[in-house]
PDB file of C-alpha atoms and ligand atoms in Angstrom:
ATOM      1  CA  MET A  28       0.000   0.000   0.000  1.00  0.00           C
ATOM      2  CA  LYS A  29       1.250   3.493  -0.779  1.00  0.00           C
ATOM      3  CA  LYS A  30       1.373   5.802   2.216  1.00  0.00           C
ATOM      4  CA  ILE A  31      -0.161   9.191   1.465  1.00  0.00           C
ATOM      5  CA  ILE A  32      -0.980  12.464   3.205  1.00  0.00           C
ATOM      6  CA  ILE A  33      -3.735  14.565   1.606  1.00  0.00           C
ATOM      7  CA  ASP A  34      -3.734  18.343   2.051  1.00  0.00           C
ATOM      8  CA  THR A  35      -7.275  19.437   1.237  1.00  0.00           C
ATOM      9  CA  ASP A  36      -9.990  22.158   1.364  1.00  0.00           C
ATOM     10  CA  PRO A  37     -13.217  20.093   1.263  1.00  0.00           C
ATOM     11  CA  GLY A  38     -14.996  21.042  -1.109  1.00  0.00           C
ATOM     12  CA  ILE A  39     -17.112  18.798  -3.367  1.00  0.00           C
ATOM     13  CA  ASP A  40     -14.361  17.538  -5.691  1.00  0.00           C
ATOM     14  CA  ASP A  41     -12.143  17.136  -2.618  1.00  0.00           C
ATOM     15  CA  ALA A  42     -14.883  14.895  -1.173  1.00  0.00           C
ATOM     16  CA  ILE A  43     -15.016  12.898  -4.422  1.00  0.00           C
ATOM     17  CA  ALA A  44     -11.233  12.445  -4.221  1.00  0.00           C
ATOM     18  CA  LEU A  45     -11.079  11.618  -0.492  1.00  0.00           C
ATOM     19  CA  CYS A  46     -13.790   8.950  -0.752  1.00  0.00           C
ATOM     20  CA  TYR A  47     -11.701   7.298  -3.497  1.00  0.00           C
ATOM     21  CA  ALA A  48      -8.545   7.444  -1.368  1.00  0.00           C
ATOM     22  CA  PHE A  49     -10.305   5.948   1.661  1.00  0.00           C
ATOM     23  CA  ALA A  50     -11.793   3.111  -0.403  1.00  0.00           C
ATOM     24  CA  HIS A  51      -8.750   2.237  -2.516  1.00  0.00           C
ATOM     25  CA  PRO A  52      -6.962  -0.979  -1.463  1.00  0.00           C
ATOM     26  CA  GLY A  53      -3.624   0.376  -2.684  1.00  0.00           C
ATOM     27  CA  LEU A  54      -3.698   3.562  -0.587  1.00  0.00           C
ATOM     28  CA  ASP A  55      -2.908   3.983   3.080  1.00  0.00           C
ATOM     29  CA  VAL A  56      -4.082   7.488   4.030  1.00  0.00           C
ATOM     30  CA  LEU A  57      -1.890   8.451   7.006  1.00  0.00           C
ATOM     31  CA  ALA A  58      -3.523  11.830   7.675  1.00  0.00           C
ATOM     32  CA  LEU A  59      -5.513  14.683   6.206  1.00  0.00           C
ATOM     33  CA  THR A  60      -4.253  18.246   6.574  1.00  0.00           C
ATOM     34  CA  THR A  61      -6.560  21.154   5.890  1.00  0.00           C
ATOM     35  CA  ILE A  62      -6.407  24.493   4.151  1.00  0.00           C
ATOM     36  CA  TYR A  63      -8.674  27.381   3.144  1.00  0.00           C
ATOM     37  CA  GLY A  64      -9.878  27.676  -0.446  1.00  0.00           C
ATOM     38  CA  ASN A  65     -13.314  26.242  -1.084  1.00  0.00           C
ATOM     39  CA  VAL A  66     -14.171  27.058   2.556  1.00  0.00           C
ATOM     40  CA  ALA A  67     -12.283  28.678   5.464  1.00  0.00           C
ATOM     41  CA  THR A  68      -9.657  26.453   7.123  1.00  0.00           C
ATOM     42  CA  GLU A  69     -11.693  25.812  10.280  1.00  0.00           C
ATOM     43  CA  LEU A  70     -14.624  24.514   8.232  1.00  0.00           C
ATOM     44  CA  ALA A  71     -12.204  22.530   6.035  1.00  0.00           C
ATOM     45  CA  THR A  72     -11.105  20.678   9.194  1.00  0.00           C
ATOM     46  CA  GLU A  73     -14.705  19.987  10.248  1.00  0.00           C
ATOM     47  CA  ASN A  74     -15.523  18.773   6.740  1.00  0.00           C
ATOM     48  CA  ALA A  75     -12.445  16.546   6.638  1.00  0.00           C
ATOM     49  CA  LEU A  76     -13.530  14.995   9.959  1.00  0.00           C
ATOM     50  CA  ARG A  77     -17.074  14.552   8.627  1.00  0.00           C
ATOM     51  CA  LEU A  78     -15.699  12.707   5.582  1.00  0.00           C
ATOM     52  CA  CYS A  79     -13.548  10.476   7.804  1.00  0.00           C
ATOM     53  CA  GLU A  80     -16.673   9.507   9.738  1.00  0.00           C
ATOM     54  CA  LEU A  81     -18.772   8.956   6.604  1.00  0.00           C
ATOM     55  CA  ASN A  82     -16.061   6.611   5.341  1.00  0.00           C
ATOM     56  CA  GLN A  83     -15.535   5.027   8.793  1.00  0.00           C
ATOM     57  CA  HIS A  84     -11.897   5.985   8.622  1.00  0.00           C
ATOM     58  CA  SER A  85     -10.420   7.266  11.840  1.00  0.00           C
ATOM     59  CA  ILE A  86      -7.141   9.003  10.956  1.00  0.00           C
ATOM     60  CA  PRO A  87      -5.482  12.225  12.169  1.00  0.00           C
ATOM     61  CA  VAL A  88      -6.803  15.477  10.710  1.00  0.00           C
ATOM     62  CA  ALA A  89      -4.507  18.462  11.279  1.00  0.00           C
ATOM     63  CA  THR A  90      -5.597  22.054  10.797  1.00  0.00           C
ATOM     64  CA  GLY A  91      -3.530  24.201   8.480  1.00  0.00           C
ATOM     65  CA  ALA A  92      -2.867  27.861   7.835  1.00  0.00           C
ATOM     66  CA  ALA A  93      -5.772  30.284   7.955  1.00  0.00           C
ATOM     67  CA  GLN A  94      -4.325  32.569   5.298  1.00  0.00           C
ATOM     68  CA  PRO A  95      -1.784  32.840   2.485  1.00  0.00           C
ATOM     69  CA  LEU A  96       1.912  33.616   3.067  1.00  0.00           C
ATOM     70  CA  GLN A  97       1.887  37.162   1.682  1.00  0.00           C
ATOM     71  CA  ILE A  98      -1.257  38.228  -0.156  1.00  0.00           C
ATOM     72  CA  ASP A  99      -4.562  39.150   1.466  1.00  0.00           C
ATOM     73  CA  PRO A 100      -6.915  36.154   1.561  1.00  0.00           C
ATOM     74  CA  ASN A 101      -9.164  35.744  -1.484  1.00  0.00           C
ATOM     75  CA  PRO A 102     -12.869  35.056  -0.957  1.00  0.00           C
ATOM     76  CA  VAL A 103     -13.780  31.379  -0.482  1.00  0.00           C
ATOM     77  CA  ALA A 104     -15.320  29.572  -3.479  1.00  0.00           C
ATOM     78  CA  ASP A 105     -18.837  29.240  -2.010  1.00  0.00           C
ATOM     79  CA  PHE A 106     -20.366  29.994  -5.407  1.00  0.00           C
ATOM     80  CA  VAL A 107     -18.889  26.661  -6.596  1.00  0.00           C
ATOM     81  CA  HIS A 108     -19.149  24.453  -3.477  1.00  0.00           C
ATOM     82  CA  GLY A 109     -21.887  26.110  -1.398  1.00  0.00           C
ATOM     83  CA  LYS A 110     -21.475  27.837   1.950  1.00  0.00           C
ATOM     84  CA  ASN A 111     -20.877  24.572   3.827  1.00  0.00           C
ATOM     85  CA  GLY A 112     -18.496  23.214   1.151  1.00  0.00           C
ATOM     86  CA  PHE A 113     -20.807  20.285   0.359  1.00  0.00           C
ATOM     87  CA  GLY A 114     -23.439  22.017  -1.766  1.00  0.00           C
ATOM     88  CA  GLU A 115     -25.542  22.623   1.398  1.00  0.00           C
ATOM     89  CA  VAL A 116     -25.955  18.872   1.957  1.00  0.00           C
ATOM     90  CA  ILE A 117     -25.551  18.283   5.678  1.00  0.00           C
ATOM     91  CA  LEU A 118     -23.349  15.555   7.119  1.00  0.00           C
ATOM     92  CA  PRO A 119     -23.604  15.030  10.906  1.00  0.00           C
ATOM     93  CA  ALA A 120     -21.289  17.151  13.095  1.00  0.00           C
ATOM     94  CA  PRO A 121     -18.087  15.173  13.644  1.00  0.00           C
ATOM     95  CA  SER A 122     -17.483  13.369  16.921  1.00  0.00           C
ATOM     96  CA  LEU A 123     -13.784  12.939  16.097  1.00  0.00           C
ATOM     97  CA  SER A 124     -11.541  15.904  16.902  1.00  0.00           C
ATOM     98  CA  ALA A 125      -8.595  17.455  15.130  1.00  0.00           C
ATOM     99  CA  SER A 126      -4.950  16.753  15.922  1.00  0.00           C
ATOM    100  CA  THR A 127      -3.114  19.082  18.299  1.00  0.00           C
ATOM    101  CA  LEU A 128      -0.360  19.449  15.678  1.00  0.00           C
ATOM    102  CA  THR A 129      -0.609  21.993  12.882  1.00  0.00           C
ATOM    103  CA  ALA A 130      -0.822  20.734   9.314  1.00  0.00           C
ATOM    104  CA  ALA A 131       2.805  21.669   8.629  1.00  0.00           C
ATOM    105  CA  GLU A 132       3.973  19.886  11.797  1.00  0.00           C
ATOM    106  CA  LYS A 133       1.952  16.784  10.915  1.00  0.00           C
ATOM    107  CA  ILE A 134       3.389  16.671   7.384  1.00  0.00           C
ATOM    108  CA  VAL A 135       6.967  16.981   8.699  1.00  0.00           C
ATOM    109  CA  ASP A 136       6.341  14.435  11.436  1.00  0.00           C
ATOM    110  CA  LEU A 137       4.925  11.762   9.149  1.00  0.00           C
ATOM    111  CA  ILE A 138       7.593  12.218   6.482  1.00  0.00           C
ATOM    112  CA  HIS A 139      10.281  11.798   9.176  1.00  0.00           C
ATOM    113  CA  GLN A 140       8.507   8.736  10.584  1.00  0.00           C
ATOM    114  CA  HIS A 141       8.371   7.057   7.144  1.00  0.00           C
ATOM    115  CA  PRO A 142      11.420   8.252   5.180  1.00  0.00           C
ATOM    116  CA  ASN A 143      11.131   7.834   1.381  1.00  0.00           C
ATOM    117  CA  GLU A 144       7.715   6.216   1.732  1.00  0.00           C
ATOM    118  CA  VAL A 145       5.224   9.078   1.836  1.00  0.00           C
ATOM    119  CA  THR A 146       3.490  10.587  -1.194  1.00  0.00           C
ATOM    120  CA  LEU A 147       2.280  14.075  -0.315  1.00  0.00           C
ATOM    121  CA  VAL A 148      -0.880  14.927  -2.258  1.00  0.00           C
ATOM    122  CA  ALA A 149      -2.071  18.558  -2.226  1.00  0.00           C
ATOM    123  CA  VAL A 150      -5.454  19.553  -3.655  1.00  0.00           C
ATOM    124  CA  GLY A 151      -5.849  23.077  -2.282  1.00  0.00           C
ATOM    125  CA  PRO A 152      -3.701  26.234  -1.998  1.00  0.00           C
ATOM    126  CA  LEU A 153      -0.105  25.254  -1.148  1.00  0.00           C
ATOM    127  CA  THR A 154       0.471  27.247   2.075  1.00  0.00           C
ATOM    128  CA  ASN A 155       0.828  24.199   4.357  1.00  0.00           C
ATOM    129  CA  LEU A 156       3.426  22.620   2.082  1.00  0.00           C
ATOM    130  CA  ALA A 157       5.425  25.866   2.011  1.00  0.00           C
ATOM    131  CA  LEU A 158       5.269  26.080   5.825  1.00  0.00           C
ATOM    132  CA  ALA A 159       6.367  22.441   6.131  1.00  0.00           C
ATOM    133  CA  LEU A 160       9.364  23.239   3.900  1.00  0.00           C
ATOM    134  CA  GLU A 161      10.273  26.170   6.166  1.00  0.00           C
ATOM    135  CA  LEU A 162       9.923  24.021   9.272  1.00  0.00           C
ATOM    136  CA  SER A 163      12.056  21.183   7.956  1.00  0.00           C
ATOM    137  CA  PRO A 164      13.799  21.700   4.599  1.00  0.00           C
ATOM    138  CA  ASP A 165      15.082  18.088   4.662  1.00  0.00           C
ATOM    139  CA  ILE A 166      11.611  16.789   3.746  1.00  0.00           C
ATOM    140  CA  THR A 167      12.506  17.438   0.088  1.00  0.00           C
ATOM    141  CA  GLU A 168      14.979  14.527   0.396  1.00  0.00           C
ATOM    142  CA  LEU A 169      12.719  12.325   2.510  1.00  0.00           C
ATOM    143  CA  VAL A 170       9.379  12.470   0.683  1.00  0.00           C
ATOM    144  CA  SER A 171       8.680   9.885  -1.989  1.00  0.00           C
ATOM    145  CA  GLU A 172       6.818  12.267  -4.320  1.00  0.00           C
ATOM    146  CA  VAL A 173       4.620  15.363  -4.262  1.00  0.00           C
ATOM    147  CA  VAL A 174       1.439  15.263  -6.357  1.00  0.00           C
ATOM    148  CA  ILE A 175      -0.549  18.454  -6.761  1.00  0.00           C
ATOM    149  CA  MET A 176      -3.887  19.470  -8.252  1.00  0.00           C
ATOM    150  CA  GLY A 177      -3.424  23.053  -9.360  1.00  0.00           C
ATOM    151  CA  GLY A 178      -2.423  25.420 -12.109  1.00  0.00           C
ATOM    152  CA  ALA A 179      -3.314  25.955 -15.748  1.00  0.00           C
ATOM    153  CA  PHE A 180      -0.177  25.617 -17.860  1.00  0.00           C
ATOM    154  CA  HIS A 181      -1.308  25.528 -21.487  1.00  0.00           C
ATOM    155  CA  CYS A 182      -4.898  26.697 -20.964  1.00  0.00           C
ATOM    156  CA  ASP A 183      -6.915  29.521 -19.399  1.00  0.00           C
ATOM    157  CA  GLY A 184      -7.507  29.732 -15.658  1.00  0.00           C
ATOM    158  CA  ASN A 185     -10.823  29.111 -13.920  1.00  0.00           C
ATOM    159  CA  ILE A 186     -10.788  31.934 -11.368  1.00  0.00           C
ATOM    160  CA  THR A 187      -9.148  34.609 -13.549  1.00  0.00           C
ATOM    161  CA  PRO A 188      -8.326  34.358 -17.247  1.00  0.00           C
ATOM    162  CA  HIS A 189      -4.754  33.453 -16.181  1.00  0.00           C
ATOM    163  CA  ALA A 190      -5.010  31.553 -12.902  1.00  0.00           C
ATOM    164  CA  GLU A 191      -6.429  28.338 -11.519  1.00  0.00           C
ATOM    165  CA  ALA A 192      -8.006  28.669  -8.046  1.00  0.00           C
ATOM    166  CA  ASN A 193      -5.455  26.737  -5.927  1.00  0.00           C
ATOM    167  CA  LEU A 194      -2.398  28.630  -7.207  1.00  0.00           C
ATOM    168  CA  TRP A 195      -4.290  31.930  -7.155  1.00  0.00           C
ATOM    169  CA  GLY A 196      -5.086  31.201  -3.486  1.00  0.00           C
ATOM    170  CA  ASP A 197      -1.411  31.436  -2.475  1.00  0.00           C
ATOM    171  CA  PRO A 198       0.946  32.110  -5.387  1.00  0.00           C
ATOM    172  CA  HIS A 199       3.970  32.719  -3.111  1.00  0.00           C
ATOM    173  CA  ALA A 200       3.519  29.321  -1.477  1.00  0.00           C
ATOM    174  CA  GLY A 201       3.123  27.798  -4.935  1.00  0.00           C
ATOM    175  CA  LYS A 202       6.420  29.324  -6.039  1.00  0.00           C
ATOM    176  CA  LYS A 203       8.239  27.933  -2.964  1.00  0.00           C
ATOM    177  CA  VAL A 204       6.773  24.483  -3.449  1.00  0.00           C
ATOM    178  CA  PHE A 205       7.485  24.432  -7.205  1.00  0.00           C
ATOM    179  CA  ASN A 206      11.076  25.606  -6.685  1.00  0.00           C
ATOM    180  CA  ALA A 207      11.931  23.144  -3.907  1.00  0.00           C
ATOM    181  CA  LYS A 208      14.090  20.144  -4.795  1.00  0.00           C
ATOM    182  CA  TRP A 209      11.488  17.413  -4.297  1.00  0.00           C
ATOM    183  CA  PRO A 210       9.966  15.516  -7.237  1.00  0.00           C
ATOM    184  CA  ILE A 211       6.555  16.940  -8.214  1.00  0.00           C
ATOM    185  CA  THR A 212       3.797  15.973 -10.617  1.00  0.00           C
ATOM    186  CA  VAL A 213       1.141  18.631 -11.148  1.00  0.00           C
ATOM    187  CA  HIS A 214      -2.369  18.029 -12.449  1.00  0.00           C
ATOM    188  CA  GLY A 215      -3.619  21.356 -13.709  1.00  0.00           C
ATOM    189  CA  LEU A 216      -6.750  22.299 -15.608  1.00  0.00           C
ATOM    190  CA  ASP A 217      -4.924  21.129 -18.769  1.00  0.00           C
ATOM    191  CA  VAL A 218      -5.726  17.573 -17.724  1.00  0.00           C
ATOM    192  CA  THR A 219      -8.474  17.873 -15.085  1.00  0.00           C
ATOM    193  CA  TYR A 220     -10.961  19.401 -17.561  1.00  0.00           C
ATOM    194  CA  LYS A 221     -10.640  16.158 -19.542  1.00  0.00           C
ATOM    195  CA  ILE A 222     -12.513  14.155 -16.891  1.00  0.00           C
ATOM    196  CA  ARG A 223     -16.232  14.761 -16.714  1.00  0.00           C
ATOM    197  CA  MET A 224     -18.605  13.053 -14.327  1.00  0.00           C
ATOM    198  CA  SER A 225     -22.077  13.394 -15.841  1.00  0.00           C
ATOM    199  CA  ALA A 226     -25.215  13.680 -13.712  1.00  0.00           C
ATOM    200  CA  HIS A 227     -26.118  10.209 -15.017  1.00  0.00           C
ATOM    201  CA  TYR A 228     -22.765   8.791 -13.862  1.00  0.00           C
ATOM    202  CA  LEU A 229     -23.322  10.220 -10.375  1.00  0.00           C
ATOM    203  CA  ASP A 230     -26.847   8.762 -10.277  1.00  0.00           C
ATOM    204  CA  GLU A 231     -25.439   5.329 -11.068  1.00  0.00           C
ATOM    205  CA  LEU A 232     -22.825   5.808  -8.349  1.00  0.00           C
ATOM    206  CA  ALA A 233     -25.567   6.643  -5.844  1.00  0.00           C
ATOM    207  CA  GLN A 234     -27.565   3.573  -6.838  1.00  0.00           C
ATOM    208  CA  SER A 235     -24.619   1.213  -6.478  1.00  0.00           C
ATOM    209  CA  GLN A 236     -23.234   2.779  -3.287  1.00  0.00           C
ATOM    210  CA  PRO A 237     -26.122   4.588  -1.518  1.00  0.00           C
ATOM    211  CA  THR A 238     -24.244   5.922   1.546  1.00  0.00           C
ATOM    212  CA  ILE A 239     -21.091   7.397   0.051  1.00  0.00           C
ATOM    213  CA  GLY A 240     -22.191   7.547  -3.598  1.00  0.00           C
ATOM    214  CA  GLY A 241     -25.543   8.978  -2.477  1.00  0.00           C
ATOM    215  CA  PHE A 242     -23.854  11.747  -0.478  1.00  0.00           C
ATOM    216  CA  LEU A 243     -21.521  12.596  -3.375  1.00  0.00           C
ATOM    217  CA  ARG A 244     -24.377  12.657  -5.891  1.00  0.00           C
ATOM    218  CA  ASP A 245     -26.460  14.939  -3.654  1.00  0.00           C
ATOM    219  CA  ALA A 246     -23.560  17.272  -2.804  1.00  0.00           C
ATOM    220  CA  ALA A 247     -22.562  17.443  -6.467  1.00  0.00           C
ATOM    221  CA  GLN A 248     -25.939  18.943  -7.496  1.00  0.00           C
ATOM    222  CA  PHE A 249     -24.742  22.422  -6.495  1.00  0.00           C
ATOM    223  CA  TYR A 250     -21.422  21.872  -8.285  1.00  0.00           C
ATOM    224  CA  ILE A 251     -23.254  20.620 -11.392  1.00  0.00           C
ATOM    225  CA  GLU A 252     -25.360  23.798 -11.441  1.00  0.00           C
ATOM    226  CA  PHE A 253     -22.100  25.771 -11.580  1.00  0.00           C
ATOM    227  CA  TYR A 254     -20.921  23.648 -14.545  1.00  0.00           C
ATOM    228  CA  GLN A 255     -24.281  24.066 -16.263  1.00  0.00           C
ATOM    229  CA  ARG A 256     -23.973  27.859 -15.941  1.00  0.00           C
ATOM    230  CA  GLN A 257     -20.284  28.140 -16.823  1.00  0.00           C
ATOM    231  CA  HIS A 258     -19.652  25.210 -19.149  1.00  0.00           C
ATOM    232  CA  ASN A 259     -23.089  24.270 -20.459  1.00  0.00           C
ATOM    233  CA  PHE A 260     -22.548  20.693 -19.266  1.00  0.00           C
ATOM    234  CA  ASN A 261     -24.851  18.517 -17.121  1.00  0.00           C
ATOM    235  CA  GLY A 262     -22.113  17.162 -14.891  1.00  0.00           C
ATOM    236  CA  CYS A 263     -18.873  18.269 -13.235  1.00  0.00           C
ATOM    237  CA  CYS A 264     -15.092  17.967 -13.353  1.00  0.00           C
ATOM    238  CA  PRO A 265     -13.704  16.117 -10.323  1.00  0.00           C
ATOM    239  CA  HIS A 266     -10.389  18.040 -10.456  1.00  0.00           C
ATOM    240  CA  ASP A 267      -8.867  16.777  -7.201  1.00  0.00           C
ATOM    241  CA  LEU A 268      -9.537  13.132  -8.018  1.00  0.00           C
ATOM    242  CA  LEU A 269      -6.871  13.181 -10.722  1.00  0.00           C
ATOM    243  CA  ALA A 270      -4.081  13.691  -8.188  1.00  0.00           C
ATOM    244  CA  LEU A 271      -5.212  10.558  -6.312  1.00  0.00           C
ATOM    245  CA  SER A 272      -5.849   8.542  -9.433  1.00  0.00           C
ATOM    246  CA  TYR A 273      -2.331   9.409 -10.620  1.00  0.00           C
ATOM    247  CA  VAL A 274      -0.937   7.862  -7.430  1.00  0.00           C
ATOM    248  CA  THR A 275      -2.782   4.576  -8.058  1.00  0.00           C
ATOM    249  CA  HIS A 276      -2.497   4.509 -11.876  1.00  0.00           C
ATOM    250  CA  PRO A 277       0.369   6.671 -13.205  1.00  0.00           C
ATOM    251  CA  GLU A 278       0.300   4.632 -16.428  1.00  0.00           C
ATOM    252  CA  TRP A 279      -2.970   6.341 -17.449  1.00  0.00           C
ATOM    253  CA  TYR A 280      -1.286   9.748 -17.622  1.00  0.00           C
ATOM    254  CA  THR A 281       0.799  11.560 -20.252  1.00  0.00           C
ATOM    255  CA  LEU A 282       3.404  13.795 -18.652  1.00  0.00           C
ATOM    256  CA  GLU A 283       5.566  16.693 -19.798  1.00  0.00           C
ATOM    257  CA  SER A 284       8.657  17.536 -17.740  1.00  0.00           C
ATOM    258  CA  GLY A 285      10.323  20.891 -17.118  1.00  0.00           C
ATOM    259  CA  SER A 286      10.906  23.521 -14.457  1.00  0.00           C
ATOM    260  CA  LEU A 287       7.756  25.066 -12.967  1.00  0.00           C
ATOM    261  CA  ASP A 288       6.987  28.559 -11.765  1.00  0.00           C
ATOM    262  CA  VAL A 289       4.153  30.814 -10.597  1.00  0.00           C
ATOM    263  CA  ILE A 290       3.614  34.542 -11.209  1.00  0.00           C
ATOM    264  CA  THR A 291       3.229  36.276  -7.823  1.00  0.00           C
ATOM    265  CA  GLU A 292       2.066  39.776  -8.746  1.00  0.00           C
ATOM    266  CA  GLY A 293       0.239  41.871 -11.308  1.00  0.00           C
ATOM    267  CA  GLU A 294      -2.639  41.011 -13.583  1.00  0.00           C
ATOM    268  CA  SER A 295      -1.412  37.427 -14.149  1.00  0.00           C
ATOM    269  CA  ILE A 296      -0.983  36.622 -10.452  1.00  0.00           C
ATOM    270  CA  GLY A 297      -1.330  32.874  -9.882  1.00  0.00           C
ATOM    271  CA  LYS A 298      -0.495  31.971 -13.482  1.00  0.00           C
ATOM    272  CA  THR A 299       1.615  28.791 -13.687  1.00  0.00           C
ATOM    273  CA  THR A 300       4.358  28.185 -16.251  1.00  0.00           C
ATOM    274  CA  ILE A 301       6.526  25.281 -17.384  1.00  0.00           C
ATOM    275  CA  ASN A 302       9.865  25.527 -19.160  1.00  0.00           C
ATOM    276  CA  THR A 303      10.286  22.212 -20.957  1.00  0.00           C
ATOM    277  CA  ALA A 304      13.828  23.140 -22.056  1.00  0.00           C
ATOM    278  CA  ASP A 305      15.009  22.658 -18.450  1.00  0.00           C
ATOM    279  CA  LYS A 306      16.010  19.214 -17.204  1.00  0.00           C
ATOM    280  CA  SER A 307      13.895  18.745 -14.100  1.00  0.00           C
ATOM    281  CA  ASN A 308      12.309  16.316 -11.633  1.00  0.00           C
ATOM    282  CA  LYS A 309       9.007  18.198 -12.077  1.00  0.00           C
ATOM    283  CA  SER A 310       6.227  17.225 -14.495  1.00  0.00           C
ATOM    284  CA  ILE A 311       2.742  18.270 -15.450  1.00  0.00           C
ATOM    285  CA  ALA A 312       0.059  15.911 -16.702  1.00  0.00           C
ATOM    286  CA  THR A 313      -1.320  16.742 -20.134  1.00  0.00           C
ATOM    287  CA  ASN A 314      -3.597  13.783 -20.836  1.00  0.00           C
ATOM    288  CA  VAL A 315      -5.370  10.920 -19.065  1.00  0.00           C
ATOM    289  CA  ASN A 316      -7.289   7.768 -19.944  1.00  0.00           C
ATOM    290  CA  SER A 317     -10.737   9.054 -19.020  1.00  0.00           C
ATOM    291  CA  ASP A 318     -12.655   5.784 -19.549  1.00  0.00           C
ATOM    292  CA  ALA A 319     -10.270   3.840 -17.326  1.00  0.00           C
ATOM    293  CA  LEU A 320     -10.393   6.478 -14.577  1.00  0.00           C
ATOM    294  CA  LEU A 321     -14.190   6.704 -14.491  1.00  0.00           C
ATOM    295  CA  LYS A 322     -14.561   2.919 -14.463  1.00  0.00           C
ATOM    296  CA  ASP A 323     -11.958   2.579 -11.696  1.00  0.00           C
ATOM    297  CA  TYR A 324     -13.687   5.227  -9.573  1.00  0.00           C
ATOM    298  CA  LYS A 325     -16.982   3.335  -9.571  1.00  0.00           C
ATOM    299  CA  THR A 326     -15.342  -0.030  -8.901  1.00  0.00           C
ATOM    300  CA  THR A 327     -13.230   1.383  -6.091  1.00  0.00           C
ATOM    301  CA  LEU A 328     -16.171   2.981  -4.318  1.00  0.00           C
ATOM    302  CA  LEU A 329     -18.306  -0.120  -4.735  1.00  0.00           C
ATOM    303  CA  GLN A 330     -15.723  -2.618  -3.505  1.00  0.00           C
ATOM    304  CA  GLY A 331     -13.995  -0.489  -0.900  1.00  0.00           C
ATOM    305  CA  LYS A 332     -10.861  -1.823   0.741  1.00  0.00           C
ATOM    306  CA  SER A 333     -11.785  -5.402  -0.188  1.00  0.00           C
ATOM    307  CA  ALA A 334     -11.265  -4.741  -3.930  1.00  0.00           C
TER     308      ALA A 334
HETATM  309  C1  BDR B 228      -9.464  23.391  -7.585  1.00  0.00           C
HETATM  310  O1  BDR B 228     -10.035  24.486  -6.860  1.00  0.00           O
HETATM  311  C2  BDR B 228     -10.990  24.009  -5.929  1.00  0.00           C
HETATM  312  O2  BDR B 228     -12.184  24.694  -6.063  1.00  0.00           O
HETATM  313  C3  BDR B 228     -11.189  22.554  -6.218  1.00  0.00           C
HETATM  314  O3  BDR B 228     -11.441  21.823  -5.049  1.00  0.00           O
HETATM  315  C4  BDR B 228      -9.894  22.140  -6.856  1.00  0.00           C
HETATM  316  O4  BDR B 228      -8.931  21.809  -5.874  1.00  0.00           O
HETATM  317  C5  BDR B 228      -9.894  23.479  -9.028  1.00  0.00           C
HETATM  318  O5  BDR B 228      -9.433  24.658  -9.596  1.00  0.00           O
HETATM  319 CA1   CA B 229      -9.608  21.236  -3.576  1.00  0.00          CA
END
């Protein structure tokens, strides 16, 4: 089993991704760490705990930074995910409580406990990863890989014409994380827009797996309305899922390698770039086997850890 930490701002597509990670027999989720983005950090922690309970998965959840490293906080994305982050679908208040460590401390701790074994997956703004690097720069040598959902390298952004939401959320943290020595694979909008979960697909998921699939289908209604308005499509893009699916099935992805960067000021703030002329241990995904991913998602949720 691959050991992973997921840094997340749940969030409907975060929920879609986390339910996959909890159910997948090849993934050992060591901890969740939380960040603002789709909701404020405090609510992200509550939502992460709620998802742990829904999935009957009792693991540490550590609360992360409340704001970006340098810029003023941007508004949360409640117009995409609803005020409660789950499209106003209510999950019971969590009975589990959060870790006493901060997200950055938890990340450093677990990477030190399991040297060269941990894949760090980040599907929100990158502040916690930047703070973990400050706390313990040696994690770049000790982590197995960093996998990120964020950025828009060869396409337009989704929050401004130039920027994708996670890198726009904390561009300075993004720059630190991209420029650190650890190996990174980034799944930006270039590839995440290629996966579409239709309303019909989510209905089937709910029928086959009423508890978890049913919650995801119901929560996704709000998200689907956003896609109907913005993209004229009766479904949604489960952006964050691609980072997890890459960990379980890297062979489904086409990658491009090069050095990565983020613009930290001006009109293009949050814009991500790749220089493919540079030799680098960083890559972005440019394509994915959509049929295989969508089939795997359903099977994984249906069979859970016994798959
Ligand atoms: C990213 O931003 C958030 O709204 C989603 O959860 C995803 O991580 C997509 O741009
Ligand atoms: Ca997210």
